[in-house]
Short mmCIF file of C-alpha atoms in Angstrom, two decimals:
data_model
loop_
_atom_site.label_atom_id
_atom_site.label_comp_id
_atom_site.label_asym_id
_atom_site.label_seq_id
_atom_site.Cartn_x
_atom_site.Cartn_y
_atom_site.Cartn_z
CA UNK A 1489 187.49 82.29 198.97
CA UNK A 1490 188.19 85.99 199.56
CA UNK A 1491 187.73 88.15 196.47
CA UNK A 1492 191.17 89.50 195.61
CA UNK A 1493 191.87 92.06 192.89
CA UNK A 1494 194.95 93.94 191.85
CA UNK A 1495 195.95 97.15 190.10
CA UNK A 1496 199.23 96.60 188.30
CA UNK A 1497 200.62 99.66 186.48
CA UNK A 1498 204.21 99.94 185.37
CA UNK A 1499 205.87 102.81 187.28
CA UNK A 1500 207.21 104.49 184.16
CA UNK A 1501 205.18 107.68 184.43
CA UNK A 1502 202.25 109.35 186.14
CA UNK A 1503 198.92 107.56 185.96
CA UNK A 1504 196.11 109.22 184.01
CA UNK A 1505 192.35 109.10 184.33
CA UNK A 1506 192.21 105.90 182.24
CA UNK A 1507 194.56 104.12 184.63
CA UNK A 1508 192.57 105.48 187.55
CA UNK A 1509 189.39 104.04 186.02
CA UNK A 1510 190.95 100.57 186.20
CA UNK A 1511 192.09 101.13 189.79
CA UNK A 1512 188.63 102.38 190.77
CA UNK A 1513 186.85 99.46 189.10
CA UNK A 1514 189.01 97.06 191.10
CA UNK A 1515 188.68 99.01 194.35
CA UNK A 1516 184.89 99.25 194.09
CA UNK A 1517 184.60 95.59 193.13
CA UNK A 1518 186.59 94.66 196.24
CA UNK A 1519 184.44 96.98 198.38
CA UNK A 1520 181.22 95.44 197.11
CA UNK A 1521 182.46 91.92 197.76
CA UNK A 1522 184.32 92.43 201.04
CA UNK A 1523 187.57 91.66 199.24
CA UNK A 1524 191.21 92.68 199.11
CA UNK A 1525 192.95 95.17 196.81
CA UNK A 1526 196.60 94.56 195.96
CA UNK A 1527 198.75 97.33 194.55
CA UNK A 1528 201.33 95.64 192.34
CA UNK A 1529 203.98 97.48 190.39
CA UNK A 1530 204.92 95.76 187.14
CA UNK A 1531 208.45 97.12 187.18
CA UNK A 1532 210.42 94.45 185.34
CA UNK A 1533 211.52 97.18 182.90
CA UNK A 1534 214.35 98.24 185.19
CA UNK A 1535 215.56 101.02 182.88
CA UNK A 1536 212.28 102.93 182.67
CA UNK A 1537 210.71 102.07 186.02
CA UNK A 1538 211.36 104.55 188.82
CA UNK A 1539 210.50 104.49 192.51
CA UNK A 1540 209.46 108.12 192.30
CA UNK A 1541 206.70 107.12 189.89
CA UNK A 1542 205.61 104.27 192.16
CA UNK A 1543 205.44 106.70 195.09
CA UNK A 1544 203.48 109.18 192.97
CA UNK A 1545 201.00 106.47 191.92
CA UNK A 1546 200.41 105.49 195.55
CA UNK A 1547 199.89 109.16 196.44
CA UNK A 1548 197.38 109.55 193.60
CA UNK A 1549 195.49 106.44 194.71
CA UNK A 1550 195.31 107.66 198.30
CA UNK A 1551 194.02 111.03 197.07
CA UNK A 1552 191.28 109.24 195.15
CA UNK A 1553 190.35 107.28 198.28
CA UNK A 1554 191.98 103.97 197.34
CA UNK A 1555 194.02 102.35 200.09
CA UNK A 1556 195.69 99.06 199.09
CA UNK A 1557 195.69 96.11 201.46
CA UNK A 1558 199.14 95.14 200.18
CA UNK A 1559 201.84 96.54 197.90
CA UNK A 1560 204.36 94.49 195.93
CA UNK A 1561 206.95 94.91 193.18
CA UNK A 1562 207.70 92.48 190.37
CA UNK A 1563 211.36 93.47 190.48
CA UNK A 1564 211.55 91.66 193.83
CA UNK A 1565 210.08 88.41 192.53
CA UNK A 1566 212.45 87.21 189.81
CA UNK A 1567 213.07 83.93 191.62
CA UNK A 1568 209.38 83.07 191.24
CA UNK A 1569 209.49 83.80 187.51
CA UNK A 1570 212.68 81.79 187.06
CA UNK A 1571 211.01 78.81 188.74
CA UNK A 1572 207.98 79.11 186.47
CA UNK A 1573 210.24 79.14 183.42
CA UNK A 1574 211.91 75.91 184.50
CA UNK A 1575 208.50 74.33 185.13
CA UNK A 1576 207.31 75.25 181.63
CA UNK A 1577 210.52 74.01 180.04
CA UNK A 1578 210.24 70.71 181.87
CA UNK A 1579 206.67 70.33 180.59
CA UNK A 1580 207.76 71.05 177.01
CA UNK A 1581 205.68 74.23 176.93
CA UNK A 1582 208.51 76.74 176.53
CA UNK A 1583 210.83 76.47 173.55
CA UNK A 1584 213.90 78.36 172.34
CA UNK A 1585 213.72 80.48 169.17
CA UNK A 1586 216.63 82.16 167.42
CA UNK A 1587 215.10 84.35 164.70
CA UNK A 1588 216.06 87.98 164.59
CA UNK A 1589 213.34 90.65 164.42
CA UNK A 1590 214.18 91.16 160.74
CA UNK A 1591 213.77 87.44 160.01
CA UNK A 1592 210.46 87.33 161.86
CA UNK A 1593 209.19 90.32 159.89
CA UNK A 1594 210.14 88.63 156.62
CA UNK A 1595 208.28 85.46 157.64
CA UNK A 1596 205.24 87.54 158.51
CA UNK A 1597 205.24 89.21 155.09
CA UNK A 1598 205.62 85.87 153.32
CA UNK A 1599 202.62 84.43 155.16
CA UNK A 1600 200.56 87.51 154.33
CA UNK A 1601 201.52 87.22 150.66
CA UNK A 1602 200.22 83.64 150.73
CA UNK A 1603 196.99 84.85 152.32
CA UNK A 1604 197.84 83.06 155.55
CA UNK A 1605 197.36 84.58 159.01
CA UNK A 1606 200.59 86.31 160.13
CA UNK A 1607 201.27 83.96 163.03
CA UNK A 1608 204.59 82.40 163.97
CA UNK A 1609 205.01 79.05 162.19
CA UNK A 1610 206.91 77.32 165.02
CA UNK A 1611 209.92 76.73 162.84
CA UNK A 1612 212.14 76.73 165.91
CA UNK A 1613 210.53 73.46 167.02
CA UNK A 1614 212.09 71.77 163.99
CA UNK A 1615 215.67 72.72 164.94
CA UNK A 1616 217.95 69.86 165.85
CA UNK A 1617 220.36 70.04 168.72
CA UNK A 1618 223.23 70.56 166.31
CA UNK A 1619 221.40 73.42 164.58
CA UNK A 1620 220.74 75.12 167.86
CA UNK A 1621 224.38 74.78 168.85
CA UNK A 1622 225.43 76.26 165.51
CA UNK A 1623 223.15 79.25 165.95
CA UNK A 1624 224.46 79.86 169.45
CA UNK A 1625 228.02 79.53 168.13
CA UNK A 1626 227.19 82.47 165.85
CA UNK A 1627 226.47 84.47 168.98
CA UNK A 1628 222.71 84.21 168.83
CA UNK A 1629 220.82 83.98 172.09
CA UNK A 1630 217.35 82.48 172.15
CA UNK A 1631 214.10 84.08 173.09
CA UNK A 1632 211.52 81.71 174.55
CA UNK A 1633 207.97 81.14 173.35
CA UNK A 1634 205.03 79.52 175.13
CA UNK A 1635 203.55 76.65 173.12
CA UNK A 1636 199.85 77.38 172.84
CA UNK A 1637 197.54 74.35 173.15
CA UNK A 1638 195.95 74.87 169.74
CA UNK A 1639 196.68 71.47 168.18
CA UNK A 1640 195.99 67.79 168.86
CA UNK A 1641 199.14 65.80 168.13
CA UNK A 1642 201.15 67.82 165.64
CA UNK A 1643 202.08 71.40 166.67
CA UNK A 1644 202.39 72.28 162.96
CA UNK A 1645 198.76 71.39 162.36
CA UNK A 1646 196.84 73.91 164.42
CA UNK A 1647 193.06 73.82 164.70
CA UNK A 1648 190.45 76.19 166.04
CA UNK A 1649 190.82 76.16 169.82
CA UNK A 1650 188.38 78.37 171.66
CA UNK A 1651 189.16 79.81 175.04
CA UNK A 1652 185.90 81.02 176.56
CA UNK A 1653 185.13 82.91 179.73
CA UNK A 1654 182.22 84.78 181.29
CA UNK A 1655 183.63 88.29 181.37
CA UNK A 1656 182.70 90.25 184.51
CA UNK A 1657 182.07 93.32 182.32
CA UNK A 1658 181.39 92.13 178.78
CA UNK A 1659 179.65 88.79 179.28
CA UNK A 1660 180.58 85.76 177.17
CA UNK A 1661 183.94 86.18 175.41
CA UNK A 1662 185.85 83.84 173.10
CA UNK A 1663 189.40 83.87 171.77
CA UNK A 1664 190.65 81.37 169.17
CA UNK A 1665 194.21 80.34 170.05
CA UNK A 1666 194.80 79.14 166.51
CA UNK A 1667 194.66 82.76 165.36
CA UNK A 1668 197.53 83.76 167.64
CA UNK A 1669 201.29 83.35 167.60
CA UNK A 1670 202.98 81.56 170.47
CA UNK A 1671 203.79 84.48 172.77
CA UNK A 1672 207.36 85.34 173.66
CA UNK A 1673 207.72 85.10 177.45
CA UNK A 1674 211.47 85.62 177.81
CA UNK A 1675 213.61 87.96 175.72
CA UNK A 1676 217.08 87.19 174.35
CA UNK A 1677 218.68 89.03 177.27
CA UNK A 1678 216.77 86.93 179.80
CA UNK A 1679 214.32 89.65 180.81
CA UNK A 1680 210.62 88.94 181.03
CA UNK A 1681 207.79 90.35 179.00
CA UNK A 1682 204.53 91.27 180.67
CA UNK A 1683 202.69 87.95 180.37
CA UNK A 1684 204.67 85.50 182.51
CA UNK A 1685 205.27 87.68 185.60
CA UNK A 1686 201.65 88.80 185.55
CA UNK A 1687 200.29 85.26 185.55
CA UNK A 1688 202.78 84.01 188.14
CA UNK A 1689 201.95 86.94 190.43
CA UNK A 1690 198.21 86.38 190.06
CA UNK A 1691 198.71 82.75 191.05
CA UNK A 1692 201.00 83.44 193.99
CA UNK A 1693 198.94 86.38 195.28
CA UNK A 1694 195.64 84.53 195.09
CA UNK A 1695 194.05 86.98 192.67
CA UNK A 1696 190.48 85.87 192.02
CA UNK A 1697 189.38 88.60 189.59
CA UNK A 1698 191.44 90.45 186.99
CA UNK A 1699 189.64 93.65 185.95
CA UNK A 1700 191.41 95.76 183.32
CA UNK A 1701 190.98 97.64 180.03
CA UNK A 1702 189.47 95.92 177.02
CA UNK A 1703 192.74 96.25 175.09
CA UNK A 1704 193.70 93.07 177.01
CA UNK A 1705 190.85 90.87 175.75
CA UNK A 1706 193.02 88.92 173.30
CA UNK A 1707 195.79 88.60 175.92
CA UNK A 1708 193.30 86.85 178.17
CA UNK A 1709 193.06 83.82 175.90
CA UNK A 1710 196.83 83.40 176.08
CA UNK A 1711 196.95 84.01 179.81
CA UNK A 1712 194.23 81.48 180.58
CA UNK A 1713 196.27 78.90 178.63
CA UNK A 1714 199.37 79.89 180.60
CA UNK A 1715 197.54 79.58 183.93
CA UNK A 1716 196.61 76.04 182.99
CA UNK A 1717 200.11 75.33 181.70
CA UNK A 1718 201.40 76.21 185.17
CA UNK A 1719 198.80 73.96 186.77
CA UNK A 1720 196.65 76.79 188.17
CA UNK A 1721 192.97 77.63 187.89
CA UNK A 1722 192.54 80.93 186.01
CA UNK A 1723 190.85 83.82 187.82
CA UNK A 1724 187.71 85.50 186.55
CA UNK A 1725 188.37 88.27 184.03
CA UNK A 1726 186.63 91.54 183.33
CA UNK A 1727 187.46 94.08 180.61
CA UNK A 1728 186.06 97.60 180.80
CA UNK A 1729 185.95 100.08 177.95
CA UNK A 1730 188.75 102.60 177.53
CA UNK A 1731 188.64 106.36 177.97
CA UNK A 1732 189.85 108.84 175.38
CA UNK A 1733 190.31 112.59 175.46
CA UNK A 1734 187.34 114.76 174.49
CA UNK A 1735 188.71 114.79 170.93
CA UNK A 1736 188.96 111.01 170.76
CA UNK A 1737 192.70 110.65 171.31
CA UNK A 1738 194.12 107.84 173.41
CA UNK A 1739 195.55 108.56 176.85
CA UNK A 1740 199.23 108.02 177.59
CA UNK A 1741 201.39 108.19 180.70
CA UNK A 1742 204.20 109.50 178.54
CA UNK A 1743 202.28 112.57 177.37
CA UNK A 1744 200.78 113.24 180.79
CA UNK A 1745 197.31 113.76 179.27
CA UNK A 1746 194.71 113.99 182.03
CA UNK A 1747 197.12 112.78 184.71
CA UNK A 1748 195.65 112.39 188.17
CA UNK A 1749 198.32 114.68 189.59
CA UNK A 1750 197.34 117.48 187.18
CA UNK A 1751 193.66 117.07 188.04
CA UNK A 1752 194.49 117.15 191.75
CA UNK A 1753 196.71 120.21 191.42
CA UNK A 1754 193.96 122.03 189.55
CA UNK A 1755 191.93 121.97 192.75
CA UNK A 1756 189.32 119.35 191.85
CA UNK A 1757 187.62 117.20 194.45
CA UNK A 1758 188.74 113.55 194.33
CA UNK A 1759 185.14 112.30 194.28
CA UNK A 1760 184.39 114.47 191.25
CA UNK A 1761 187.20 112.69 189.42
CA UNK A 1762 186.17 109.27 190.76
CA UNK A 1763 182.48 109.81 189.92
CA UNK A 1764 183.17 110.73 186.31
CA UNK A 1765 185.85 108.06 185.81
CA UNK A 1766 183.55 105.29 187.05
CA UNK A 1767 180.13 106.35 185.76
CA UNK A 1768 181.03 107.64 182.31
CA UNK A 1769 180.33 105.08 179.62
CA UNK A 1770 177.90 103.12 181.80
CA UNK A 1771 174.12 102.92 181.94
CA UNK A 1772 174.24 104.98 185.16
CA UNK A 1773 173.61 108.72 185.07
CA UNK A 1774 176.84 110.65 185.62
CA UNK A 1775 176.26 112.54 188.84
CA UNK A 1776 178.45 113.76 191.67
CA UNK A 1777 178.70 110.98 194.26
CA UNK A 1778 180.02 112.38 197.56
CA UNK A 1779 181.43 109.21 199.12
CA UNK A 1780 183.19 106.08 197.86
CA UNK A 1781 180.79 103.80 199.72
CA UNK A 1782 177.87 105.31 197.81
CA UNK A 1783 179.76 104.98 194.53
CA UNK A 1784 180.36 101.31 195.36
CA UNK A 1785 176.62 100.82 195.76
CA UNK A 1786 176.00 102.31 192.32
CA UNK A 1787 178.90 100.47 190.69
CA UNK A 1788 177.94 97.66 188.33
CA UNK A 1789 180.75 96.52 186.03
CA UNK A 1790 178.28 94.78 183.72
CA UNK A 1791 176.60 98.14 183.03
CA UNK A 1792 179.67 99.38 181.18
CA UNK A 1793 179.47 100.10 177.45
CA UNK A 1794 181.68 98.13 175.07
CA UNK A 1795 182.66 101.24 173.12
CA UNK A 1796 185.26 103.79 174.22
CA UNK A 1797 184.08 106.81 176.18
CA UNK A 1798 185.26 110.39 175.80
CA UNK A 1799 186.43 112.03 179.00
CA UNK A 1800 185.66 115.75 178.97
CA UNK A 1801 187.37 117.68 181.79
CA UNK A 1802 184.62 120.32 181.54
CA UNK A 1803 182.24 117.78 183.06
CA UNK A 1804 184.49 117.65 186.10
CA UNK A 1805 183.74 121.28 186.91
CA UNK A 1806 180.01 120.56 186.89
CA UNK A 1807 180.48 117.60 189.23
CA UNK A 1808 182.96 119.50 191.38
CA UNK A 1809 180.50 122.35 191.84
CA UNK A 1810 177.74 119.92 192.78
CA UNK A 1811 179.94 118.25 195.40
CA UNK A 1812 180.94 121.54 197.00
CA UNK A 1813 177.36 122.77 197.11
CA UNK A 1814 176.47 119.89 199.42
CA UNK A 1815 179.77 119.51 201.30
CA UNK A 1816 179.20 119.73 205.07
CA UNK A 1817 181.37 122.13 207.03
CA UNK A 1818 182.88 119.36 209.17
CA UNK A 1819 184.27 117.74 206.00
CA UNK A 1820 185.64 121.02 204.68
CA UNK A 1821 186.86 122.50 207.96
CA UNK A 1822 190.48 121.34 207.98
CA UNK A 1823 191.03 122.29 204.34
CA UNK A 1824 189.45 125.70 204.88
CA UNK A 1825 191.62 126.27 207.94
CA UNK A 1826 194.71 125.50 205.85
CA UNK A 1827 193.55 128.28 203.50
CA UNK A 1828 193.18 130.73 206.36
CA UNK A 1829 189.42 130.39 206.75
CA UNK A 1830 188.94 129.75 210.46
CA UNK A 1831 187.32 131.07 213.61
CA UNK A 1832 183.74 131.31 214.78
CA UNK A 1833 182.56 132.73 211.47
CA UNK A 1834 184.09 129.92 209.39
CA UNK A 1835 181.04 127.66 209.45
CA UNK A 1836 178.37 130.27 208.61
CA UNK A 1837 180.76 131.64 205.99
CA UNK A 1838 181.11 128.20 204.38
CA UNK A 1839 177.37 127.64 204.36
CA UNK A 1840 176.92 131.05 202.76
CA UNK A 1841 179.47 130.73 199.96
CA UNK A 1842 179.68 127.01 199.07
CA UNK A 1843 176.80 127.29 196.62
CA UNK A 1844 178.83 129.71 194.49
CA UNK A 1845 182.13 127.84 194.33
CA UNK A 1846 183.63 125.83 191.49
CA UNK A 1847 186.63 124.79 193.57
CA UNK A 1848 187.11 124.87 197.30
CA UNK A 1849 190.08 127.22 197.02
CA UNK A 1850 187.71 129.82 195.54
CA UNK A 1851 186.43 130.32 199.09
CA UNK A 1852 189.56 132.37 199.78
CA UNK A 1853 188.29 135.11 197.45
CA UNK A 1854 185.02 135.42 199.35
CA UNK A 1855 186.77 135.25 202.72
CA UNK A 1856 188.85 138.23 201.65
CA UNK A 1857 185.78 140.10 200.44
CA UNK A 1858 183.96 139.47 203.71
CA UNK A 1859 186.86 140.59 205.85
CA UNK A 1860 188.54 143.25 203.71
CA UNK A 1861 185.99 144.37 201.15
CA UNK A 1862 186.14 144.51 197.34
CA UNK A 1863 189.57 144.16 195.76
CA UNK A 1864 189.04 147.09 193.39
CA UNK A 1865 187.20 150.40 193.95
CA UNK A 1866 183.58 150.07 192.89
CA UNK A 1867 182.42 152.25 190.00
CA UNK A 1868 178.89 153.52 190.54
CA UNK A 1869 176.87 156.27 188.93
CA UNK A 1870 176.30 159.39 190.97
CA UNK A 1871 172.71 158.38 191.66
CA UNK A 1872 173.72 154.84 192.74
CA UNK A 1873 176.48 156.24 194.95
CA UNK A 1874 174.00 158.54 196.64
CA UNK A 1875 171.57 155.65 197.02
CA UNK A 1876 174.18 153.34 198.60
CA UNK A 1877 175.26 155.97 201.10
CA UNK A 1878 171.62 156.56 202.04
CA UNK A 1879 171.09 152.83 202.47
CA UNK A 1880 174.20 152.49 204.63
CA UNK A 1881 172.84 155.23 206.86
CA UNK A 1882 169.74 153.09 207.39
CA UNK A 1883 171.55 149.94 208.58
CA UNK A 1884 169.83 148.51 211.65
CA UNK A 1885 171.57 148.05 214.97
CA UNK A 1886 173.62 144.91 215.49
CA UNK A 1887 173.61 141.97 216.09
CA UNK A 1888 172.48 140.82 212.64
CA UNK A 1889 171.03 137.49 211.59
CA UNK A 1890 169.44 135.86 208.57
CA UNK A 1891 166.42 138.16 208.70
CA UNK A 1892 168.40 141.41 208.79
CA UNK A 1893 168.86 141.72 205.03
CA UNK A 1894 165.14 141.52 204.31
CA UNK A 1895 164.29 144.00 207.03
CA UNK A 1896 166.99 146.43 205.94
CA UNK A 1897 166.25 146.35 202.21
CA UNK A 1898 162.53 146.55 202.95
CA UNK A 1899 163.07 149.80 204.83
CA UNK A 1900 165.39 151.11 202.10
CA UNK A 1901 162.83 150.23 199.43
CA UNK A 1902 160.12 152.11 201.33
CA UNK A 1903 162.34 155.15 201.78
CA UNK A 1904 163.91 155.36 198.31
CA UNK A 1905 161.11 153.79 196.23
CA UNK A 1906 163.72 151.65 194.47
CA UNK A 1907 162.99 148.00 193.83
CA UNK A 1908 164.32 144.97 192.00
CA UNK A 1909 167.69 145.25 190.29
CA UNK A 1910 167.97 149.00 190.88
CA UNK A 1911 167.70 148.31 194.60
CA UNK A 1912 169.81 145.22 195.01
CA UNK A 1913 172.61 145.56 192.41
CA UNK A 1914 174.19 148.77 193.75
CA UNK A 1915 174.18 147.26 197.26
CA UNK A 1916 175.77 144.02 196.02
CA UNK A 1917 178.46 145.94 194.13
CA UNK A 1918 179.22 148.13 197.12
CA UNK A 1919 179.38 145.23 199.56
CA UNK A 1920 181.25 142.68 197.42
CA UNK A 1921 182.59 144.44 194.34
CA UNK A 1922 180.99 141.73 192.18
CA UNK A 1923 177.74 141.57 190.25
CA UNK A 1924 176.93 138.03 191.40
CA UNK A 1925 177.71 135.77 194.30
CA UNK A 1926 176.29 134.29 197.49
CA UNK A 1927 172.99 135.42 198.93
CA UNK A 1928 173.54 138.76 200.66
CA UNK A 1929 171.11 137.69 203.36
CA UNK A 1930 173.71 135.07 204.32
CA UNK A 1931 176.75 137.35 203.93
CA UNK A 1932 175.41 140.33 205.89
CA UNK A 1933 175.60 138.63 209.33
CA UNK A 1934 179.30 137.95 208.65
CA UNK A 1935 179.94 141.70 208.37
CA UNK A 1936 179.58 144.49 210.92
CA UNK A 1937 178.94 148.21 210.90
CA UNK A 1938 182.61 149.10 210.72
CA UNK A 1939 183.29 146.79 207.76
CA UNK A 1940 180.29 148.08 205.84
CA UNK A 1941 180.85 151.74 206.55
CA UNK A 1942 184.40 151.27 205.27
CA UNK A 1943 182.88 150.30 201.92
CA UNK A 1944 181.04 153.55 201.36
CA UNK A 1945 181.55 154.57 197.72
#
C-alpha cells in the first residue's frame, strides 16, 4: 500500500507557520516513505472560502518546496457526503435532533449542576414519529448526530469505551467515547461540519496517514468510530505539537500572524522557514538545512515534544544567514540576475559578499558599493585622509587577484608605519563607506584603478 498523506486547510485566509508545519510534516513523511501528498481544500464553508486563498496557499506551498501529487476541493464532492449520510441513516447511526442552541446550553448547565459530564443525553432518540412531525410543523429543521458506539444494548446507558491508536508522533493514545457527546455531522441547513467530509475524503482518497496538530487528538476518537461506522479501516494518526508566537499567543489565519506570505515577502529563504518550522520543538538541534531531501533525512515525527513550541522570528534571521553563507553561486545566480547582479564578476562577487548577508536582497547594496562606491561621502580625519591618498598612490598595477590586498597593504604598512586598525579601517571606509563588511582581499579584485581613484577622500 502506497503511503498517502494530505494537507487539508480551509481556504478562508492565508496559512501561517503553524499550518506550514503540518504541511511540512506530511510532505517529509511522504518523502521518507516514497508516498503521495494530496492537497485538499476543506471548503465546505462556501461563504468564507475563497479561491484566491486556495491559490495563495498553493503558491506558499510551492515556495516552501512542497509540490502536491493531487489537488482536490470538498465543495466538489457533496454527492459523496450525501451518500455517506444515507448509509449512516440506513445503519441507524445518524439520528435527527431538534433542540435549539439555547435548549442545548440549558441541558448542559443542568447536567453540570448535577455533577454530570456535559455531554448530550440523546433525548432526540426518545422522540416518537408524531413528536418529530410536531416539531417540524413548528418550523424546526433537524440537525443530525452520529451515534457513538459507547454502549452495549441501551444507548442511554453509556459505558467506558476506549478508542486506542499508536500515534505516529505521540505514541499510545486513548480516547474514551463515553466522555464525548454524539457529534453533529449535518447542520439544520443541510451543510456539513468538518468531521464527515474529512472522513469520507480520507476513505475515498486512500489516505493512509493523517498527520495534524494535537488539538485534534480528541477528534480522532470520534473519527475512528466514524470510519468503522462507514465500513472502512481507519488510517494511522499522528498529532504534532502546536506553535505559538514568541509571547505564547496562538496563531490564527484571521490575524495573519506569522503568515507564510509575510515571511516570504520579508526576503527570507524558504529553507530557513522550513528548517525552523520542522525542527523546533523536537529533539533535533535547530540548524539551517539547505535542501528538503536533507531535512527529510533528519525528520522524525516521534522526536516531537508534546508541549507547544514558541516560534521566534528572530531565529529565522540566524538560520537565513547560515543558509546564505553556504549557498553556491549556481543556486543563487538567477535570483541575483533578477536583482541586477550579473556578468563575469557576479560569481566572485557572490563568493565575496555572501558571508555578510542576512538576506539575499542585501547583495544589491554591496553590488552598488563595488560598482559605484559609497553612498555617502566618507568622513575622515585630516591624517586619515592624507594616509588614504598616499595608499591609493601605492596601488599595484592590474590585474589584481586574491593576493593583491596583502601585497598592497604590506607595502603601505612598510611605508607609513601604520598597522592594525589604524591601517585597515581608513582604507575600508574609503573603499566601501562602511566600517564592516566582506573581506577586502575578496572585494579588491572586483574593483579597478579608475573605481578606486574615484573614491579618493
